[in-house]
Tab-separated table of C-alpha atoms and ligand atoms in Angstrom:
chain	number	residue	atom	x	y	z
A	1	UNK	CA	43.963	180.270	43.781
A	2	UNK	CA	46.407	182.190	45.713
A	3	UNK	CA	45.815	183.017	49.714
A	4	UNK	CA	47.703	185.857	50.881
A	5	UNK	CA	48.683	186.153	54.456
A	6	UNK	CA	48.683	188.972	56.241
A	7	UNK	CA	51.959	190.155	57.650
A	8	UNK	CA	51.799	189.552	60.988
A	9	UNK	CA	49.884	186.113	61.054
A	10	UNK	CA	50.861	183.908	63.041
A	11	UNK	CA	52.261	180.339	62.865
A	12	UNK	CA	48.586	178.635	64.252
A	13	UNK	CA	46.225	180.757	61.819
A	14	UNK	CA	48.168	179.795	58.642
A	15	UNK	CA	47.946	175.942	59.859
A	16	UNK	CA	44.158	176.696	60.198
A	17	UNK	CA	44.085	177.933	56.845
A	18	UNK	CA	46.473	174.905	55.396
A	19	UNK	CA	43.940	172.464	57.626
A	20	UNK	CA	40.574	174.362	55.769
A	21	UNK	CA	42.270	174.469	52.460
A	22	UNK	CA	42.387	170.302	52.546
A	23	UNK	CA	39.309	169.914	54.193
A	24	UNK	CA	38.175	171.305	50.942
A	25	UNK	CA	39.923	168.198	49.015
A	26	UNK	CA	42.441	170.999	47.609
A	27	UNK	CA	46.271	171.143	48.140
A	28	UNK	CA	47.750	174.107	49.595
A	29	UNK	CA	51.519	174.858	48.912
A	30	UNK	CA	52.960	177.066	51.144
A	31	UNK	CA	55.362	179.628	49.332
A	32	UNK	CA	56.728	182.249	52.439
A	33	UNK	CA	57.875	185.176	50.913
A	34	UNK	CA	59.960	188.161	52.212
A	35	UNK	CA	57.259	190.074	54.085
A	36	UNK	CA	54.491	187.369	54.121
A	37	UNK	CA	53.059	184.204	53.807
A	38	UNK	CA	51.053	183.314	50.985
A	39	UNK	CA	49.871	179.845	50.017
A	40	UNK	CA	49.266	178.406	46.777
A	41	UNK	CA	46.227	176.396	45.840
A	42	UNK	CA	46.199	173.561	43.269
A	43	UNK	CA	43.099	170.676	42.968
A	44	UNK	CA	39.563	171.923	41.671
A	45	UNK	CA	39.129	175.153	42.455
A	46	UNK	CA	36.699	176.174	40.348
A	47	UNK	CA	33.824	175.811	42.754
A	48	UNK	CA	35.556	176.921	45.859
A	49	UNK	CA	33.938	180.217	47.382
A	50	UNK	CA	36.582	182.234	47.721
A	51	UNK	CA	35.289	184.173	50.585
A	52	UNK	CA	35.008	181.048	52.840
A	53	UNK	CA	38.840	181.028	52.854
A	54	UNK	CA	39.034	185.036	52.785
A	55	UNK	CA	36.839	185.148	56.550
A	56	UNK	CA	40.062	183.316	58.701
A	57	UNK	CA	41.971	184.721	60.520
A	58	UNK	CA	45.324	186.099	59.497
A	59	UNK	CA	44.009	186.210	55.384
A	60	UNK	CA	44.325	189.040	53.612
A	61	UNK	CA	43.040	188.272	49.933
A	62	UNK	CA	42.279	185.530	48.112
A	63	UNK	CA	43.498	185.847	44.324
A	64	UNK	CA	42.344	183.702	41.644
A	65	UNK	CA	45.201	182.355	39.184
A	66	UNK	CA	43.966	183.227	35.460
A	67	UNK	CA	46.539	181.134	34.121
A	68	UNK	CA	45.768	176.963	33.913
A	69	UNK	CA	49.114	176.506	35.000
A	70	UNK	CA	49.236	178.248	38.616
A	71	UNK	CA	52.753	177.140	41.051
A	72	UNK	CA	54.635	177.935	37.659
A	73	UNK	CA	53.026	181.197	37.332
A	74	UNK	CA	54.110	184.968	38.450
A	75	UNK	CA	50.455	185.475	39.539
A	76	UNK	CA	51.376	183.378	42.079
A	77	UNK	CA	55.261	183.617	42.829
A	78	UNK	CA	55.818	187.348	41.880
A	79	UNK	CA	59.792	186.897	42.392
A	80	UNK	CA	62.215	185.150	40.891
A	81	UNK	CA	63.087	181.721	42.184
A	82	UNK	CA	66.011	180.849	43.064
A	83	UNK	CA	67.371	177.513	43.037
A	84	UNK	CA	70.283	177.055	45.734
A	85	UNK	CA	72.783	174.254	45.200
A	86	UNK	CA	76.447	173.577	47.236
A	87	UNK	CA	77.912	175.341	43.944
A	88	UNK	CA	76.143	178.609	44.155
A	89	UNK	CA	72.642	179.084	43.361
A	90	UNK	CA	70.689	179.179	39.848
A	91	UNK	CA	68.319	182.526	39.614
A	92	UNK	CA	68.464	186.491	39.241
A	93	UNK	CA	71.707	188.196	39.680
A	94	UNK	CA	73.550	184.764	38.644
A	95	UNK	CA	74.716	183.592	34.925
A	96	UNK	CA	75.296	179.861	35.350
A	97	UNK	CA	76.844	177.390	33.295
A	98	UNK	CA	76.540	173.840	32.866
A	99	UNK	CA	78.673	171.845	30.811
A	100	UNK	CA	79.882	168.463	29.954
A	101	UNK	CA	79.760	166.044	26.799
A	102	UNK	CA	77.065	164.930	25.336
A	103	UNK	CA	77.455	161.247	26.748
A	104	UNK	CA	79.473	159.759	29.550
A	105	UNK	CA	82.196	157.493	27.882
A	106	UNK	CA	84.398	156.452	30.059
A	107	UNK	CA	85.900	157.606	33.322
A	108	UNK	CA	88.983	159.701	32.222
A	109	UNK	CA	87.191	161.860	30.087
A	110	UNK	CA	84.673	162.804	32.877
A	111	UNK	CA	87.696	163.600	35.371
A	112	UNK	CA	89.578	165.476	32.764
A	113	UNK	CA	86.325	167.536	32.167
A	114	UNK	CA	85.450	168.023	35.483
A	115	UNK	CA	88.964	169.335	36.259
A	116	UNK	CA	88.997	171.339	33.527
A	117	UNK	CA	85.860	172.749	34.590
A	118	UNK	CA	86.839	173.297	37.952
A	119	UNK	CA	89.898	175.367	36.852
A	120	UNK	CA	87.450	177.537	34.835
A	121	UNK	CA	85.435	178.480	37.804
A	122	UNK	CA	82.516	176.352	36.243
A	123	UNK	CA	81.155	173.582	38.817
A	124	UNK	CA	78.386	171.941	37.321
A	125	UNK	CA	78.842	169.203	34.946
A	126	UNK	CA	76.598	167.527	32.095
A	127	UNK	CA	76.540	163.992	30.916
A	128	UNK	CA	74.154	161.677	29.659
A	129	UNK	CA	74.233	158.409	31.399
A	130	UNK	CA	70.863	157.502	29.513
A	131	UNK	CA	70.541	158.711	26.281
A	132	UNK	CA	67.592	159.156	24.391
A	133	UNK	CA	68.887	158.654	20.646
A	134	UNK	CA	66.691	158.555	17.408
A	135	UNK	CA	68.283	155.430	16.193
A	136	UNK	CA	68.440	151.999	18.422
A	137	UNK	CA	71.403	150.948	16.468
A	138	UNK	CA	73.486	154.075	18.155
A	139	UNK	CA	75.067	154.240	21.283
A	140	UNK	CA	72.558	154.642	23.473
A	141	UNK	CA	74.839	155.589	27.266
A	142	UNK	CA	76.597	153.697	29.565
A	143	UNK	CA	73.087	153.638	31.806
A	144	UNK	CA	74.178	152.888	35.685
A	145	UNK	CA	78.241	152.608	35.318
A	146	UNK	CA	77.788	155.966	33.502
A	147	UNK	CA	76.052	157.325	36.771
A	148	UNK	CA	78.657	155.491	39.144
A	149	UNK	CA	81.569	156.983	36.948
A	150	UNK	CA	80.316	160.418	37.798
A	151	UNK	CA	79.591	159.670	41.052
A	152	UNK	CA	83.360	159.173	42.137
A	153	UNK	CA	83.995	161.515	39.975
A	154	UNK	CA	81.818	164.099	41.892
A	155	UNK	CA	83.347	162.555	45.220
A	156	UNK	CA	86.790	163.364	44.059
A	157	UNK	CA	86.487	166.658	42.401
A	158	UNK	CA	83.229	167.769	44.246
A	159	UNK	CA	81.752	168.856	40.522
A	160	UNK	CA	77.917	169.068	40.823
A	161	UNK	CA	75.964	166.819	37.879
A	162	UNK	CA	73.363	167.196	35.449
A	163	UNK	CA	72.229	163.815	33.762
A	164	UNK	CA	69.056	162.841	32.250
A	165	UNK	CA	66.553	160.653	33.373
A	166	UNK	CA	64.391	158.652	30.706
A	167	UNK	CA	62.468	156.704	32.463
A	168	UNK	CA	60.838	155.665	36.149
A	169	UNK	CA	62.665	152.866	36.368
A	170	UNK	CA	65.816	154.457	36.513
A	171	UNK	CA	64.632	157.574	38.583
A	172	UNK	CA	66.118	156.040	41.880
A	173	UNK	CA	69.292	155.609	40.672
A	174	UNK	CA	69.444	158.979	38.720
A	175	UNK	CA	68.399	160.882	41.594
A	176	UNK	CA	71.231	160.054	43.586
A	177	UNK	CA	73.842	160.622	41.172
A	178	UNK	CA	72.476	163.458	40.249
A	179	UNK	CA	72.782	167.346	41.622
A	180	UNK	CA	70.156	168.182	38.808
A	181	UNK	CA	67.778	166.215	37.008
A	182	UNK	CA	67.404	166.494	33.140
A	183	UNK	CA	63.690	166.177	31.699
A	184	UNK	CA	64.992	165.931	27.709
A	185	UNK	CA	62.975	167.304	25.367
A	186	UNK	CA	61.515	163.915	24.275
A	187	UNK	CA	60.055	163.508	27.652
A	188	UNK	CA	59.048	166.767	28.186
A	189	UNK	CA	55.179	165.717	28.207
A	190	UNK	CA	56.232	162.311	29.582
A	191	UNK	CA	53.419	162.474	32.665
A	192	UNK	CA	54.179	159.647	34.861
A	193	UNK	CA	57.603	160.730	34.649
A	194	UNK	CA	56.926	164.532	35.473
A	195	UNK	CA	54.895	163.265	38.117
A	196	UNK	CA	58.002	160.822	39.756
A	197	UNK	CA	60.274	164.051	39.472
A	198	UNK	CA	57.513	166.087	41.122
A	199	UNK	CA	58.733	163.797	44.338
A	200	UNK	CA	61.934	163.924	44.119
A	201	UNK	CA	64.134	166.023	46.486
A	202	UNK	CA	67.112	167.177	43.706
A	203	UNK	CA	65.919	170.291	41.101
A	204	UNK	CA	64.450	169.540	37.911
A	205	UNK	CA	66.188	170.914	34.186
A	206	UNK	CA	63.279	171.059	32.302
A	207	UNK	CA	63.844	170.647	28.699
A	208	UNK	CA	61.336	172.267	26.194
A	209	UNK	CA	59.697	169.875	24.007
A	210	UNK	CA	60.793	170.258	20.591
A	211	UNK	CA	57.633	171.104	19.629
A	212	UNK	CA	55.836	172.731	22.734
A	213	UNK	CA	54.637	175.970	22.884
A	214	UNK	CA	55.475	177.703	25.579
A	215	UNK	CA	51.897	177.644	27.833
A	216	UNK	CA	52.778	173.290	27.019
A	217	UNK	CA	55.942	173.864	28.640
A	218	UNK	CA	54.451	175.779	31.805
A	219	UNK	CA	52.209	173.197	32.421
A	220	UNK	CA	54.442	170.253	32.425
A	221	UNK	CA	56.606	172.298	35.236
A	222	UNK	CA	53.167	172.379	36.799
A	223	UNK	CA	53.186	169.023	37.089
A	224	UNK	CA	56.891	168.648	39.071
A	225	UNK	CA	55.420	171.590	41.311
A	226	UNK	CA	51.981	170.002	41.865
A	227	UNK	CA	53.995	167.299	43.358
A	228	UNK	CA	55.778	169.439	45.760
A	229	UNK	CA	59.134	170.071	43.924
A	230	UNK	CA	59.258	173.697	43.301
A	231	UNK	CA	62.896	173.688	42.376
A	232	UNK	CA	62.507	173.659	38.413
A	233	UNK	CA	64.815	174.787	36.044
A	234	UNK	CA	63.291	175.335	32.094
A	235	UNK	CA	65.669	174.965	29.658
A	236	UNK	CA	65.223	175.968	25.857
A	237	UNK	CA	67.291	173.833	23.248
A	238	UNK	CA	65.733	174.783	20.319
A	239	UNK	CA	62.474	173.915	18.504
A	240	UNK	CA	61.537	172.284	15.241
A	241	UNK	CA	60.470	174.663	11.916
A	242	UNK	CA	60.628	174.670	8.517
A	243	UNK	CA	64.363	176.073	8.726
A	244	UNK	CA	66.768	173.683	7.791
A	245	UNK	CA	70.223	175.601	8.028
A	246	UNK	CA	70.499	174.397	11.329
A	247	UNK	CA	69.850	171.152	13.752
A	248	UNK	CA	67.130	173.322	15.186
A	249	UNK	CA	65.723	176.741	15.511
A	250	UNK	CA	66.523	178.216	19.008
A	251	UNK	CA	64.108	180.087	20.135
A	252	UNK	CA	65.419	183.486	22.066
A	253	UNK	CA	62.295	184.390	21.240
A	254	UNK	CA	60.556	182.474	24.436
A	255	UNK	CA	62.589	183.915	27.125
A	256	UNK	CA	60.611	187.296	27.273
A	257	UNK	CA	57.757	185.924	27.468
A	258	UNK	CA	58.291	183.240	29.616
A	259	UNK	CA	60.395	185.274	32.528
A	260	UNK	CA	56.784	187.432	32.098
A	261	UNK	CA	54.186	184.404	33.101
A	262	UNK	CA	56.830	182.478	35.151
A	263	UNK	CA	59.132	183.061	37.972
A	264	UNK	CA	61.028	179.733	37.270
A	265	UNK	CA	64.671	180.211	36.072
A	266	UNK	CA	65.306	179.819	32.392
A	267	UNK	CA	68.490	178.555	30.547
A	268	UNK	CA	69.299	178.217	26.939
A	269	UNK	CA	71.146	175.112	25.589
A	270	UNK	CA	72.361	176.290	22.489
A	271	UNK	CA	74.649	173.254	21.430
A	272	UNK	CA	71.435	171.433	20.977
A	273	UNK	CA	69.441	174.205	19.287
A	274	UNK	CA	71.826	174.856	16.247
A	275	UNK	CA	73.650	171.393	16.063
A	276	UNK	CA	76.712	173.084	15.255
A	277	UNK	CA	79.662	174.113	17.270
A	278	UNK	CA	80.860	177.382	14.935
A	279	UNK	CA	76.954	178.685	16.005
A	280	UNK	CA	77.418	177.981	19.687
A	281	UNK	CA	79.346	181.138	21.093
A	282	UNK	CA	76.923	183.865	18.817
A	283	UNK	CA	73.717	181.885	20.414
A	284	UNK	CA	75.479	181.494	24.038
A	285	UNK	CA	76.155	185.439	23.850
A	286	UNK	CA	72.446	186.236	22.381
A	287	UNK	CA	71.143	184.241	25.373
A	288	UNK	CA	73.377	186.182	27.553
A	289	UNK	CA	71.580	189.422	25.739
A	290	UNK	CA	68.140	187.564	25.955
A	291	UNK	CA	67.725	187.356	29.878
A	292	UNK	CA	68.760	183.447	30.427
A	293	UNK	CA	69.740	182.693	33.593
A	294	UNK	CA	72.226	180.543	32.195
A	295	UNK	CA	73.529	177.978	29.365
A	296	UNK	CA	73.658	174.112	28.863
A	297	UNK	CA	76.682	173.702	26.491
A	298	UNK	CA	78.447	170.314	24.799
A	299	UNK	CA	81.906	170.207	25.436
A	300	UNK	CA	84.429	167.428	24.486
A	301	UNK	CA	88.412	166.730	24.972
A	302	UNK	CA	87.633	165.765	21.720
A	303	UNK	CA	84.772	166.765	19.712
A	304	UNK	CA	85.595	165.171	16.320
A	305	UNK	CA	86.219	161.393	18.336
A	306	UNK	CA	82.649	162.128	20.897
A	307	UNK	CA	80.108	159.483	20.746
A	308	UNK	CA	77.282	161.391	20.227
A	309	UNK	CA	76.711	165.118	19.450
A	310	UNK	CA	80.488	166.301	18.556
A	311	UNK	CA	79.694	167.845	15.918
A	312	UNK	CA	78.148	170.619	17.898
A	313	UNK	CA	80.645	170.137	20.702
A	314	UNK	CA	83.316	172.536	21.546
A	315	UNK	CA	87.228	171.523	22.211
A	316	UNK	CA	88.019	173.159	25.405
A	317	UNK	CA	90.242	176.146	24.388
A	318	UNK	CA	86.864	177.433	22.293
A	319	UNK	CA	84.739	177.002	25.485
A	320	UNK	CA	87.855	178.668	27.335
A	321	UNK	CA	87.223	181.768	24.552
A	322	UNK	CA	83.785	181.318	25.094
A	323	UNK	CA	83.458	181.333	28.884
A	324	UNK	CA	86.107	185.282	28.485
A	325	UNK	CA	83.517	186.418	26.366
A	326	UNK	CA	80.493	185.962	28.669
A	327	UNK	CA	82.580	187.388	31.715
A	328	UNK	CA	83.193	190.383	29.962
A	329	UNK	CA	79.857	190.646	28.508
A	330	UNK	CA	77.795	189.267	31.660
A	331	UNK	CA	78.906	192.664	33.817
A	332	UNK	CA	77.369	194.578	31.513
A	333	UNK	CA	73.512	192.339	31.677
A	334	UNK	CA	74.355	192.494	35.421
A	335	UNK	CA	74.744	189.406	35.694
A	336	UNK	CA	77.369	187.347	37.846
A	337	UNK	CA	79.575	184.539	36.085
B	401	PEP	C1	71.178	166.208	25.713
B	401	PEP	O1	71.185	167.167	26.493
B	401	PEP	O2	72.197	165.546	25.445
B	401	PEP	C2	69.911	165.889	25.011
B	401	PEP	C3	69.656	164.661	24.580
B	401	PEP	O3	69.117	166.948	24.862
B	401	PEP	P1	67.636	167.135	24.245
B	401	PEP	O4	66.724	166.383	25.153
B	401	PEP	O5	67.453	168.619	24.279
B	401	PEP	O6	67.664	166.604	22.834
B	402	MN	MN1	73.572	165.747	23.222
């Protein structure tokens, strides 16, 4: 359910309404807007009288949420959210990238990238610390020297970071290293860790499952949000099909549809979603075309020496190529790079 303020209330009746909305057992999430207040309402609302909240003072509607996932949803967050960060924020009007290797491997390769990064005019960085990898007998991260590696490499260069976090255990650790926390796809319906990101105070990158539909993939944002983190980032990266001419099949396809029932920003990781690096720049530039707010990309000093994922990593001069195709062809989506 979704309480609209009017636009003049004042500070004490929308803490009356917060104060009525628990007294209810429900949880109200305040979301200000430009003109007004509204606030959000997530818990059992199915037998809540609507017009018991619509009577205080300073309400102007009540709104039910059709949708079973409701913070994620446009019904209740009509614009575009925009997630701020030191190095310029992720949302509408922005094309941002992220990109890094695959894994953290040691701590040269991480400065050279970052630099290299830096001199591109591209300040966030991805590496996996933790990996999630289908075999046990591959490498499988350099777990917490991986994160202190990019630490000092952050506090030299002052490159933002995206790394993943697997598992609770870890989450303290990862949350401090990191400028952005990575949900992988594996995890994507991994509750109690949804639920651990939910309270933590860095944005979430929100991988799709590799098998989620997209409504699957709503909800499991829901369940950051519910915990008061509103700062969540989906990212597509390609699902599983019959197709077979490619690591996965990267669906374009869900971006519509998805900026339509959600406000949350979307990116497209298309190193992941075809497993090669000769189909990275023709999916980057289709996301581009697609309405992504941005791309998740594997890059490598060396691709063909990487420990994981080089075969769809690019060498820097064909991100380099890359990144001057985007700039020329994010003016014309509008878009700033
Ligand atoms: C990754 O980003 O390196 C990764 C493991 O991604 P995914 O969860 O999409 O497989
Ligand atoms: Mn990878």
């Amino acid at each position: 359910m979704l309480v609209v303020m009017q636009a003049g209330a004042t500070t004490s009746q929308i803490e009356h309404v917060l104060a009525a909305i628990e007294s209810l057992q429900l949880t109200p999430h305040p979301l200000p807007g430009a003109t007004r207040m509204a606030i959000g309402i997530t818990g059992n609302t199915a037998a809540v009288d609507s017009g018991t909240i619509e009577v205080l003072d300073g309400v102007k509607e009540c709104i039910r949420v059709t949708k079973p996932f409701k913070l994620a949803s446009r019904e209740m967050h009509p614009a575009d959210t925009v997630v701020p960060l030191p190095t310029g924020s992720i949302g509408p009007g922005n094309f941002t990238l992220i990109a890094g290797p695959c894994s953290v491997e040691n701590e040269a390769m991480i400065q050279q990238t970052a630099e290299f990064l830096l001199e591109n005019g591209v300040y966030l960085l991805r590496a996996g610390a933790f990996k999630p990898r289908t075999s046990p007998y591959t490498f499988q991260g350099m777990g917490i020297e991986g994160l202190e590696i990019m630490k000092r490499v952050r506090a030299r260069t002052g490159i933002g970071i995206v790394t993943e976090l697997m598992d609770t255990e870890n989450a303290d650790a990862v949350e401090e290293a990191a400028d952005i926390i990575q949900i992988g796809t594996r995890n994507m319906q991994n509750f109690a860790l949804l639920k651990r990101v939910g309270r933590a105070r860095k944005p979430v990158l929100l991988k799709r499952g590799m098998s989620a539909t997209l409504e699957e993939w709503l909800m499991a944002a829901e369940y950051v949000m519910a915990g008061g983190n509103y700062q969540v980032i989906l990212c597509e990266r390609g699902v599983r099909t019959f197709s077979d001419h490619s690591r996965n099949t990267l669906d374009l396809s869900v971006i519509p549809p998805c900026k339509a029932l959600s406000h949350l920003p979307v990116m497209v990781d298309p190193s992941h979603g075809t497993g090669r690096r000769a189909y990275v720049p023709p999916m980057a530039m289709a996301s581009l075309a697609a309405g992504a707010d941005g791309l998740l990309l594997e890059i490598h000093p060396t691709p063909d020496k990487a420990m994981s994922d080089g075969a769809q990593s690019l060498d820097f001069p064909a991100f380099k190529k890359l990144l001057d195709q985007l700039r020329q062809a994010a003016s014309i989506f509008g878009r700033r790079l």
